[in-house]
mmCIF file of C-alpha atoms in Angstrom:
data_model
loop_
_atom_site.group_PDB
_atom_site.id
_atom_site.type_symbol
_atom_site.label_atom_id
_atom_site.label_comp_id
_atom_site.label_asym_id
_atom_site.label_seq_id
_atom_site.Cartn_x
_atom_site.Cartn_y
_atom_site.Cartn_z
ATOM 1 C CA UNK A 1 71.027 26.637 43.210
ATOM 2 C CA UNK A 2 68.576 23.912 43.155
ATOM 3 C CA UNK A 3 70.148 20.199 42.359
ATOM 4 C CA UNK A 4 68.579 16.568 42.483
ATOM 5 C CA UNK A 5 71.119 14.232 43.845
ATOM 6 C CA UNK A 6 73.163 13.478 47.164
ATOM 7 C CA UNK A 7 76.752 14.045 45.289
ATOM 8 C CA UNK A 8 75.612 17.853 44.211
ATOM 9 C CA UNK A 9 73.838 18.155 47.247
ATOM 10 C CA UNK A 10 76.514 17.299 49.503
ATOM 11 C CA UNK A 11 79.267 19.589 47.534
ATOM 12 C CA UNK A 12 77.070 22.658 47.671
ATOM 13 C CA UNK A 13 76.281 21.661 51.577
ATOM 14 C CA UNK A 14 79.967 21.796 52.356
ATOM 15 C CA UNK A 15 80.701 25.159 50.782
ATOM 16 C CA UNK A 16 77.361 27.032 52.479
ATOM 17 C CA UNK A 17 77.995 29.072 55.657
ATOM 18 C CA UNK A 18 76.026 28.663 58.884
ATOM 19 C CA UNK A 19 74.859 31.728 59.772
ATOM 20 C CA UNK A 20 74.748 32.843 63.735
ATOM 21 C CA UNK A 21 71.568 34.247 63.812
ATOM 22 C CA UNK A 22 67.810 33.314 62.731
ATOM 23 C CA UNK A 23 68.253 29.828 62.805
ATOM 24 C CA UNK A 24 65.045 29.492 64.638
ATOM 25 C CA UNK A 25 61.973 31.715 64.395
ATOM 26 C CA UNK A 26 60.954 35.033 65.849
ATOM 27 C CA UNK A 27 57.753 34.253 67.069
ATOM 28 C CA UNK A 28 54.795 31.986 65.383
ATOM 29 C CA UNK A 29 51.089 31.812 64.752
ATOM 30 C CA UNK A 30 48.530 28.899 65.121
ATOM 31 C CA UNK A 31 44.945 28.731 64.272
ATOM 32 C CA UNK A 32 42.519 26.851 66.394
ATOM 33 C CA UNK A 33 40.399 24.063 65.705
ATOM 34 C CA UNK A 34 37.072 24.965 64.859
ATOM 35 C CA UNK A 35 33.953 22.313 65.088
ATOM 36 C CA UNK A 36 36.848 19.929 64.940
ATOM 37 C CA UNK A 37 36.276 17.324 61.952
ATOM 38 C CA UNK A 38 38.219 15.526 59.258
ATOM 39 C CA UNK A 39 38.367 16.919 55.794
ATOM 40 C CA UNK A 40 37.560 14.373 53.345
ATOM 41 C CA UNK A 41 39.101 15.489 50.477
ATOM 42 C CA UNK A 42 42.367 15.954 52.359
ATOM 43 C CA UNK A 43 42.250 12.235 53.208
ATOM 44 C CA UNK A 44 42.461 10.774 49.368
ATOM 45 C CA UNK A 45 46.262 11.917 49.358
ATOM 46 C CA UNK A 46 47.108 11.905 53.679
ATOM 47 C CA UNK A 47 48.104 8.634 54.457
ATOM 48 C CA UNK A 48 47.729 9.455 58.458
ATOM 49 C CA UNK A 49 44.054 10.102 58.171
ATOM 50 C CA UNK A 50 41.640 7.490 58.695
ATOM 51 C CA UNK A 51 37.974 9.038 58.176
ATOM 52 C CA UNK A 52 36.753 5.819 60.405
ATOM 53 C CA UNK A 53 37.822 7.601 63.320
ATOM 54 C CA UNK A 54 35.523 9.210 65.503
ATOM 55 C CA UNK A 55 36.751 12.800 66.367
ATOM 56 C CA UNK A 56 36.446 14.622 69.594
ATOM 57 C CA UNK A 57 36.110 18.318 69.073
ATOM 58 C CA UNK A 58 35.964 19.515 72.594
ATOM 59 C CA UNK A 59 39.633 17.372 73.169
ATOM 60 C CA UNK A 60 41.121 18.926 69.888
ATOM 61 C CA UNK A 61 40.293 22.508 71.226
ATOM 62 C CA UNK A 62 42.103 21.848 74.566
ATOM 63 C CA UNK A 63 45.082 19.548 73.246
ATOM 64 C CA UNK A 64 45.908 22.969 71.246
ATOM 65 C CA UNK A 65 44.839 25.524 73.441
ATOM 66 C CA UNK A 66 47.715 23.206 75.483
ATOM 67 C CA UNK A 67 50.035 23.180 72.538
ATOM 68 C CA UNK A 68 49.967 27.416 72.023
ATOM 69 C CA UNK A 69 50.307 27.409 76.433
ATOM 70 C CA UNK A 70 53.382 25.246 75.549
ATOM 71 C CA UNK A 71 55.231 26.982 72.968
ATOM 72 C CA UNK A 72 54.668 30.524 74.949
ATOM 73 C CA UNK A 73 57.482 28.922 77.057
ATOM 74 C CA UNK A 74 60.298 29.606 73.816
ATOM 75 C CA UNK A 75 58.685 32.520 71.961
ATOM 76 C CA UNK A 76 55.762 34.498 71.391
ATOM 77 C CA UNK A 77 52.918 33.274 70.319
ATOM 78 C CA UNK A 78 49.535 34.080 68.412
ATOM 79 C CA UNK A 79 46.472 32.082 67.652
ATOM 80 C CA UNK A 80 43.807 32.901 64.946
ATOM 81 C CA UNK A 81 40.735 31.315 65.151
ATOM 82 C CA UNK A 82 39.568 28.400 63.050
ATOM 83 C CA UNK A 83 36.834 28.384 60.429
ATOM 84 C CA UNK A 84 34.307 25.015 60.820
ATOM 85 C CA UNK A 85 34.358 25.307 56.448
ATOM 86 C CA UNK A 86 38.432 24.719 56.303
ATOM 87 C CA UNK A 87 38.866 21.888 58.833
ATOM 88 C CA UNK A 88 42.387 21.453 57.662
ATOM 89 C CA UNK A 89 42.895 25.291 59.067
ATOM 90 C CA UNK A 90 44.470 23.985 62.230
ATOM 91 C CA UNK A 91 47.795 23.468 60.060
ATOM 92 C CA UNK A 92 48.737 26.846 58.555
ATOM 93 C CA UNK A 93 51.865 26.254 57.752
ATOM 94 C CA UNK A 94 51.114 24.408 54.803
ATOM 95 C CA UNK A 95 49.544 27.853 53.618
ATOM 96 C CA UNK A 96 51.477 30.468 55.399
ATOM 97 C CA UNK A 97 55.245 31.331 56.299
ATOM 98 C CA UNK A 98 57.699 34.103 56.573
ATOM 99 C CA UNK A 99 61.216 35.883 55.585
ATOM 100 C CA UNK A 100 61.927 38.935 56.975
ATOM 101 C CA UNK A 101 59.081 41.544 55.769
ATOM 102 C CA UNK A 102 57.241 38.976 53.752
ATOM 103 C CA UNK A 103 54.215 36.890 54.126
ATOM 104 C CA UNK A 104 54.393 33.990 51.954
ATOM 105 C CA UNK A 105 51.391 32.293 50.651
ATOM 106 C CA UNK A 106 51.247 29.019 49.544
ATOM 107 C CA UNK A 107 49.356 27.123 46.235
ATOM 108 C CA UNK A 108 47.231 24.162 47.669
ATOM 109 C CA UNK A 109 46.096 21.091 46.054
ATOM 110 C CA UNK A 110 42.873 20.561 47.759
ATOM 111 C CA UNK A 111 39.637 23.340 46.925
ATOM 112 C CA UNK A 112 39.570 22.801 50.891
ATOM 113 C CA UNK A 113 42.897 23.983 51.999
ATOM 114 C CA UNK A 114 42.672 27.008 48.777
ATOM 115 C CA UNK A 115 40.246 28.660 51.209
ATOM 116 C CA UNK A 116 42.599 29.212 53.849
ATOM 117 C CA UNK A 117 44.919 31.442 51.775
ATOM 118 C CA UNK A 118 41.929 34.056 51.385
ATOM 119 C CA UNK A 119 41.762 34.593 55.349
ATOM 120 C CA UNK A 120 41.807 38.385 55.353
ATOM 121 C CA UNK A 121 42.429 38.443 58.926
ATOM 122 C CA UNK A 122 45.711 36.835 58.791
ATOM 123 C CA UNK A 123 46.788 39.289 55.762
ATOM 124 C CA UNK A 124 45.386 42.249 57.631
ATOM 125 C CA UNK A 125 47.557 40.931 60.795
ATOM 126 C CA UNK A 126 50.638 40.712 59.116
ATOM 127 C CA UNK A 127 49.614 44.357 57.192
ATOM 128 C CA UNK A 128 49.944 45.776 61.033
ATOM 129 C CA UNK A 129 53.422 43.815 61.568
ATOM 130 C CA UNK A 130 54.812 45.392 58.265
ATOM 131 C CA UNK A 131 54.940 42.142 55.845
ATOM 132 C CA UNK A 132 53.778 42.668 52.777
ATOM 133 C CA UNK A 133 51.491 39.573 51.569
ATOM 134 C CA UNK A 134 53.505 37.673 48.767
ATOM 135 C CA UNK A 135 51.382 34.938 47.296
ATOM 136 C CA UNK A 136 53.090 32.297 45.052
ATOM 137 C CA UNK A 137 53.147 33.109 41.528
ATOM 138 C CA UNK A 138 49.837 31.729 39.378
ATOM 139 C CA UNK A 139 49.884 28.522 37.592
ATOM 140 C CA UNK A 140 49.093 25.284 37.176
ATOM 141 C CA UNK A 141 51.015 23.649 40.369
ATOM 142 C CA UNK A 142 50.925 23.183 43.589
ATOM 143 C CA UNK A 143 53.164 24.383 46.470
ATOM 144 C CA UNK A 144 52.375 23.582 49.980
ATOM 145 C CA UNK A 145 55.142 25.595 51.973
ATOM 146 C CA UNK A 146 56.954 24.225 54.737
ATOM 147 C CA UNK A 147 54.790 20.954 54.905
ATOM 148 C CA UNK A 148 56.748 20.200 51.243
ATOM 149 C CA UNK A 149 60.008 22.251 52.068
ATOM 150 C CA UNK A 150 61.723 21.755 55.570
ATOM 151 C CA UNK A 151 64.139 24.935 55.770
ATOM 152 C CA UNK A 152 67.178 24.878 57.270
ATOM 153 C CA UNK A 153 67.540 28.647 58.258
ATOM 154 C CA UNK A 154 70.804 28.878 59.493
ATOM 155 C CA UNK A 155 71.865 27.545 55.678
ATOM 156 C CA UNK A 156 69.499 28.858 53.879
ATOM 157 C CA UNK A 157 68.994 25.289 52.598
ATOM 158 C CA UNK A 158 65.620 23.790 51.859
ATOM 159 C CA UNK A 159 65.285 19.908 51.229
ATOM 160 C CA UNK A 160 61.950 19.568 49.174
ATOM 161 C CA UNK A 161 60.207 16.145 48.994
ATOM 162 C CA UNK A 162 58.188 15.937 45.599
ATOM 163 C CA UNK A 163 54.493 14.593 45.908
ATOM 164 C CA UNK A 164 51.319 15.394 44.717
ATOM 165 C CA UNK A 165 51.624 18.367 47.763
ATOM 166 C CA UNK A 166 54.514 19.894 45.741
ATOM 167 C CA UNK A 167 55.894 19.124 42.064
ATOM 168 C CA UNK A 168 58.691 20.414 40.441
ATOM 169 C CA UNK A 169 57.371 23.798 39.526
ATOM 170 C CA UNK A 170 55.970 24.339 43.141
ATOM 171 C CA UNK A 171 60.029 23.827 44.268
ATOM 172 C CA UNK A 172 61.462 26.351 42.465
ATOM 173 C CA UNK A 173 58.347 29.063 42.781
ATOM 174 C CA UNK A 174 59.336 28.685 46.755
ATOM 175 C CA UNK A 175 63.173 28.316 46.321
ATOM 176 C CA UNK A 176 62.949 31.824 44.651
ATOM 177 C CA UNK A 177 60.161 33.227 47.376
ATOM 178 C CA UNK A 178 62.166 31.770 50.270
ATOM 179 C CA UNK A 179 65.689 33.560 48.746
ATOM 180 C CA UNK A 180 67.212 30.194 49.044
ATOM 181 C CA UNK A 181 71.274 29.687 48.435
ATOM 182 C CA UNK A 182 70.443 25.920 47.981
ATOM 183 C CA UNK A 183 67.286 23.516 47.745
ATOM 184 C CA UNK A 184 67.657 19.960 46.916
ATOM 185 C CA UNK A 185 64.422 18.482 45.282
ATOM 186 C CA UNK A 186 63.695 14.706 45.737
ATOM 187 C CA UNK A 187 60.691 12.314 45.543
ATOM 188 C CA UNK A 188 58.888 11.090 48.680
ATOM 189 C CA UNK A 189 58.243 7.230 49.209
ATOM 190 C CA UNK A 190 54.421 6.322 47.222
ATOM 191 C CA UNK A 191 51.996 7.914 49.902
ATOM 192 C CA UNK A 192 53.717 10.254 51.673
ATOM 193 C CA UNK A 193 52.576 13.459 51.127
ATOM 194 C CA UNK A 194 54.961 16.397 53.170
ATOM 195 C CA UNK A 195 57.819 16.381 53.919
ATOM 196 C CA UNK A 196 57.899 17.822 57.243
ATOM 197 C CA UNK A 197 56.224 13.943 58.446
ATOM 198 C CA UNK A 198 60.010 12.037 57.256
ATOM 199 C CA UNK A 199 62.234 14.713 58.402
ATOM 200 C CA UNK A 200 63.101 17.857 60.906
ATOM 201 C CA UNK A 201 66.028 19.973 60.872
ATOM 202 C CA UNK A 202 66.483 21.720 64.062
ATOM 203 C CA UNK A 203 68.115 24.711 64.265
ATOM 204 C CA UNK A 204 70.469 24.240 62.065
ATOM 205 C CA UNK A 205 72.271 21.553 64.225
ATOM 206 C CA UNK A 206 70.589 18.422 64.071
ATOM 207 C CA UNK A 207 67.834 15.958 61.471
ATOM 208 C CA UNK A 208 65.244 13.562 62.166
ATOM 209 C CA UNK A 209 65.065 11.515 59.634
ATOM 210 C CA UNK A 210 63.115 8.532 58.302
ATOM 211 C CA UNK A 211 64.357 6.833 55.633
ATOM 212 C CA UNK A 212 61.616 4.940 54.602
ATOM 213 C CA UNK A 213 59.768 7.951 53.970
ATOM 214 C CA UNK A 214 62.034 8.704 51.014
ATOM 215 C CA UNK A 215 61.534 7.108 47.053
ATOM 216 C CA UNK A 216 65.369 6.861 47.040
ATOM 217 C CA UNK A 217 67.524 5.888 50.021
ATOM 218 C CA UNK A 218 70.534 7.879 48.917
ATOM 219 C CA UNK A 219 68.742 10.642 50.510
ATOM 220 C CA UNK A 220 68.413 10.102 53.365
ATOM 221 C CA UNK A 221 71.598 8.692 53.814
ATOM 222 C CA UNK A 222 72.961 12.181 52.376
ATOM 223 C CA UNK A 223 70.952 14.350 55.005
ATOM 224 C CA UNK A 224 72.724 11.949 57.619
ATOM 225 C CA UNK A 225 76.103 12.388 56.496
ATOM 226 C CA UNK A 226 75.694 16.296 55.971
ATOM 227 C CA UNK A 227 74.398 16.021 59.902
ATOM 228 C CA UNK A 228 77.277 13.780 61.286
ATOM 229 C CA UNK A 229 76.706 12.954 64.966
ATOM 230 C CA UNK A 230 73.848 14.737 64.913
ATOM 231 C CA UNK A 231 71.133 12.448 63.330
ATOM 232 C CA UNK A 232 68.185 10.624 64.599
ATOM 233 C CA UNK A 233 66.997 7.593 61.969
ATOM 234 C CA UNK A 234 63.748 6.761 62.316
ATOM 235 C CA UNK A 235 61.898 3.337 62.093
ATOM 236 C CA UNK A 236 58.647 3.001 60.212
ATOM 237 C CA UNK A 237 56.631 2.747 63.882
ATOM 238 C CA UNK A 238 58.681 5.921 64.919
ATOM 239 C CA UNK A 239 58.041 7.898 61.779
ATOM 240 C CA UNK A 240 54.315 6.802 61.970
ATOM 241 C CA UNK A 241 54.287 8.287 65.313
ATOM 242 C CA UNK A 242 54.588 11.619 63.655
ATOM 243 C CA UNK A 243 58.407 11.603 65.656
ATOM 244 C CA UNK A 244 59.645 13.520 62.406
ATOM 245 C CA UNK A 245 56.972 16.232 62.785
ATOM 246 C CA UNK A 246 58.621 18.154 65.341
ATOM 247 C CA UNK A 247 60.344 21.662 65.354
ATOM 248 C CA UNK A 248 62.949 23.575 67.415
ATOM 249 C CA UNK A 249 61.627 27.074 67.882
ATOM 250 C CA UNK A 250 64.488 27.943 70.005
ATOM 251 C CA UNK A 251 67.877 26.859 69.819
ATOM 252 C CA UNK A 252 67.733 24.621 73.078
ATOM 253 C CA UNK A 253 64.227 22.467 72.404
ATOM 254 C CA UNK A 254 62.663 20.458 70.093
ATOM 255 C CA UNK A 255 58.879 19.964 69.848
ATOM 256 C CA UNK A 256 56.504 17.053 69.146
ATOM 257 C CA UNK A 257 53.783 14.924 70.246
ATOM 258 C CA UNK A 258 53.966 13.660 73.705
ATOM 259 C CA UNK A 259 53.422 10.261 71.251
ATOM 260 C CA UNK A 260 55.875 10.755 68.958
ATOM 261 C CA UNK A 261 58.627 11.671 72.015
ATOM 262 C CA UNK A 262 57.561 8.656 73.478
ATOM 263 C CA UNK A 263 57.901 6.804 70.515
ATOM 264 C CA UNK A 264 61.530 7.812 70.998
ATOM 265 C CA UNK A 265 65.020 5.594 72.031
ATOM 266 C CA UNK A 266 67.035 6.373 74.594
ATOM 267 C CA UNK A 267 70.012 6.516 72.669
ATOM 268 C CA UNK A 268 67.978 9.016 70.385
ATOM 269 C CA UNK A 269 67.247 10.982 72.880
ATOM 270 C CA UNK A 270 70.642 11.086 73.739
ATOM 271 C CA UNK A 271 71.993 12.104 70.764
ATOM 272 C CA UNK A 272 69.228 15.560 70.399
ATOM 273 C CA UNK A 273 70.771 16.136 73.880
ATOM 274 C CA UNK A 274 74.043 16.174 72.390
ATOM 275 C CA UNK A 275 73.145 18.573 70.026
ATOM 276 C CA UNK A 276 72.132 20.394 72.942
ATOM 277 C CA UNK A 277 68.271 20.226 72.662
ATOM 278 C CA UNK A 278 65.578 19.131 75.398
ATOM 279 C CA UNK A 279 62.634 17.904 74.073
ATOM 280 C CA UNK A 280 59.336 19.317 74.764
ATOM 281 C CA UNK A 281 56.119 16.893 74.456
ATOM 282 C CA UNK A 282 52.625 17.965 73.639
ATOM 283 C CA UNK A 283 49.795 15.669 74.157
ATOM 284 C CA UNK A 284 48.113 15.608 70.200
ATOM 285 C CA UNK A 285 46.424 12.460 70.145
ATOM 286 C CA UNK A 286 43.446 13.900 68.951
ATOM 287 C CA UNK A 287 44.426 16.751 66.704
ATOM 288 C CA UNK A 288 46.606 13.734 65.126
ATOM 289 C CA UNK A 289 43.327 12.249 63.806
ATOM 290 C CA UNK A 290 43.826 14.936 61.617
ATOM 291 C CA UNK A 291 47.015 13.528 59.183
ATOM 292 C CA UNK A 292 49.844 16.023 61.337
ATOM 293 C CA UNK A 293 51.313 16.518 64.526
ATOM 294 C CA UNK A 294 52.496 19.830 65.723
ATOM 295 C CA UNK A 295 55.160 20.991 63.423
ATOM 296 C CA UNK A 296 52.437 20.928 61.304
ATOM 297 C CA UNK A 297 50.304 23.471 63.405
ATOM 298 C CA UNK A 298 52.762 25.918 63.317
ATOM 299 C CA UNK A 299 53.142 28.545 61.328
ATOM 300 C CA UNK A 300 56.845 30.201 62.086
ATOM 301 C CA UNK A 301 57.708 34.223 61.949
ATOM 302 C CA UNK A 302 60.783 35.082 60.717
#
């Protein structure tokens, strides 16, 4: 079922079970940063780029080097190297992502980002694992994963925020390739571009949300209620922060930036503890240059 306001939403959300297991990935992938540099075309539509920045590529390599270290700590890990022609590469899971025996491929706005869903090497990796590679039908849209579609696994729900990332078309090409029960389509705020920067589901059990990231603030208020107790609401400094860009890849932590957890109250903080996660902080600061934060570096295995 895919529907396009909170009252529809919100009915189908109450009558969807939450399943015990595979709320949170298997494993993941990320690909390092490569001649580290800013992709201009990416920039024209990625609000969190500013092309005025000088870049450190040296820093970038060991902030993620750090980041895959890190994320060892929950589940296993895998890193692909990065290509200097696809700078955007360090973010593959706007192009890549999993179900069980599939590798899904995304459809990308920008000619820079297309190049990443030829890499051979990933297919040929996943070959090995037994996923068969299932690109996104052809056609005239665009469909940028799990940057445009935050999942909630243990639902099977998927919340995706139009843009010109992901229209309409792009939704339901990855409600049907994700075997969704529901997906609720709704437009982003003018200039926000994925989702996955105005709000995190984690596990299953909690949201980060920002509502000013959202064209209509029934939304977010929606993904609150549906998440009672167990909601963080963002500010406009927080969600700049990249504090919505985080991920809980196992059922006890939830990663970001070490500047978007500081970016953090303490009464927020509180409340992900209630929900029973720690939070885990990366240092980014350089690989943020970039327009993402580290949900956006990882690509998740189902």
């Amino acid at each position: 079922m895919i529907v396009d306001n909170a009252d529809a939403f919100l009915s189908a959300f109450a009558a969807l079970p939450v399943r015990a297991e595979g709320a949170t990935a298997r494993a993941a992938f990320l690909i390092t940063p490569a001649a580290f540099s800013l992709a201009v075309e990416s920039a024209g539509d990625n609000r969190y780029m500013d092309l005025g920045l000088p870049v450190d590529p040296l820093r970038a390599l060991t902030e993620h080097a750090e980041l895959a270290r890190r994320l060892g700590e929950d589940l296993p890990v895998a890193s692909f190297p990065g290509d200097p022609a696809a700078p955007d590469g360090i973010f593959p899971n706007n192009v890549f992502a999993t179900v069980p025996g599939r590798l899904i491929i995304g459809r990308m706005r920008h000619a820079v980002r297309r190049r990443e869903a030829e890499r051979h090497d990933i297919r040929a990796w996943f070959d090995l694992l037994g996923y068969a590679a299932s690109p996104l039908p052809s056609g005239g849209y665009v469909a940028e994963l799990t940057g445009s579609l935050v999942i909630d696994r243990a639902r099977n729900i998927g919340y995706c925020g139009l843009s010109e990332r992901c229209d309409r078309t792009g939704a339901r090409a990855m409600h049907e390739a994700f075997g969704l029960d529901l997906t609720w389509c709704f437009d982003l705020a003018a200039g926000e571009y994925h989702t996955n920067v105005v709000l995190a589901i984690l596990a299953g059990r909690a949201a980060i949300v920002a509502p000013d990231g959202f064209a209509d603030a029934r939304v977010p208020m929606a993904i609150a209620k549906a998440y009672a107790g167990a909601t963080v609401v963002l500010d406009a400094a927080q969600k700049n922060a990249f504090a919505a860009n985080s991920i809980a890849l196992s059922p006890s932590r939830a990663w970001m930036s070490a500047r978007a957890a500081a970016a953090l109250r303490d009464d927020q903080v509180a409340t992900l503890a209630s929900a029973g996660f720690s939070i885990g902080a990366v240092e980014l600061g350089e690989i943020e240059k970039a327009g993402g934060s580290l949900r956006c570096c990882v690509a998740e295995i189902y």
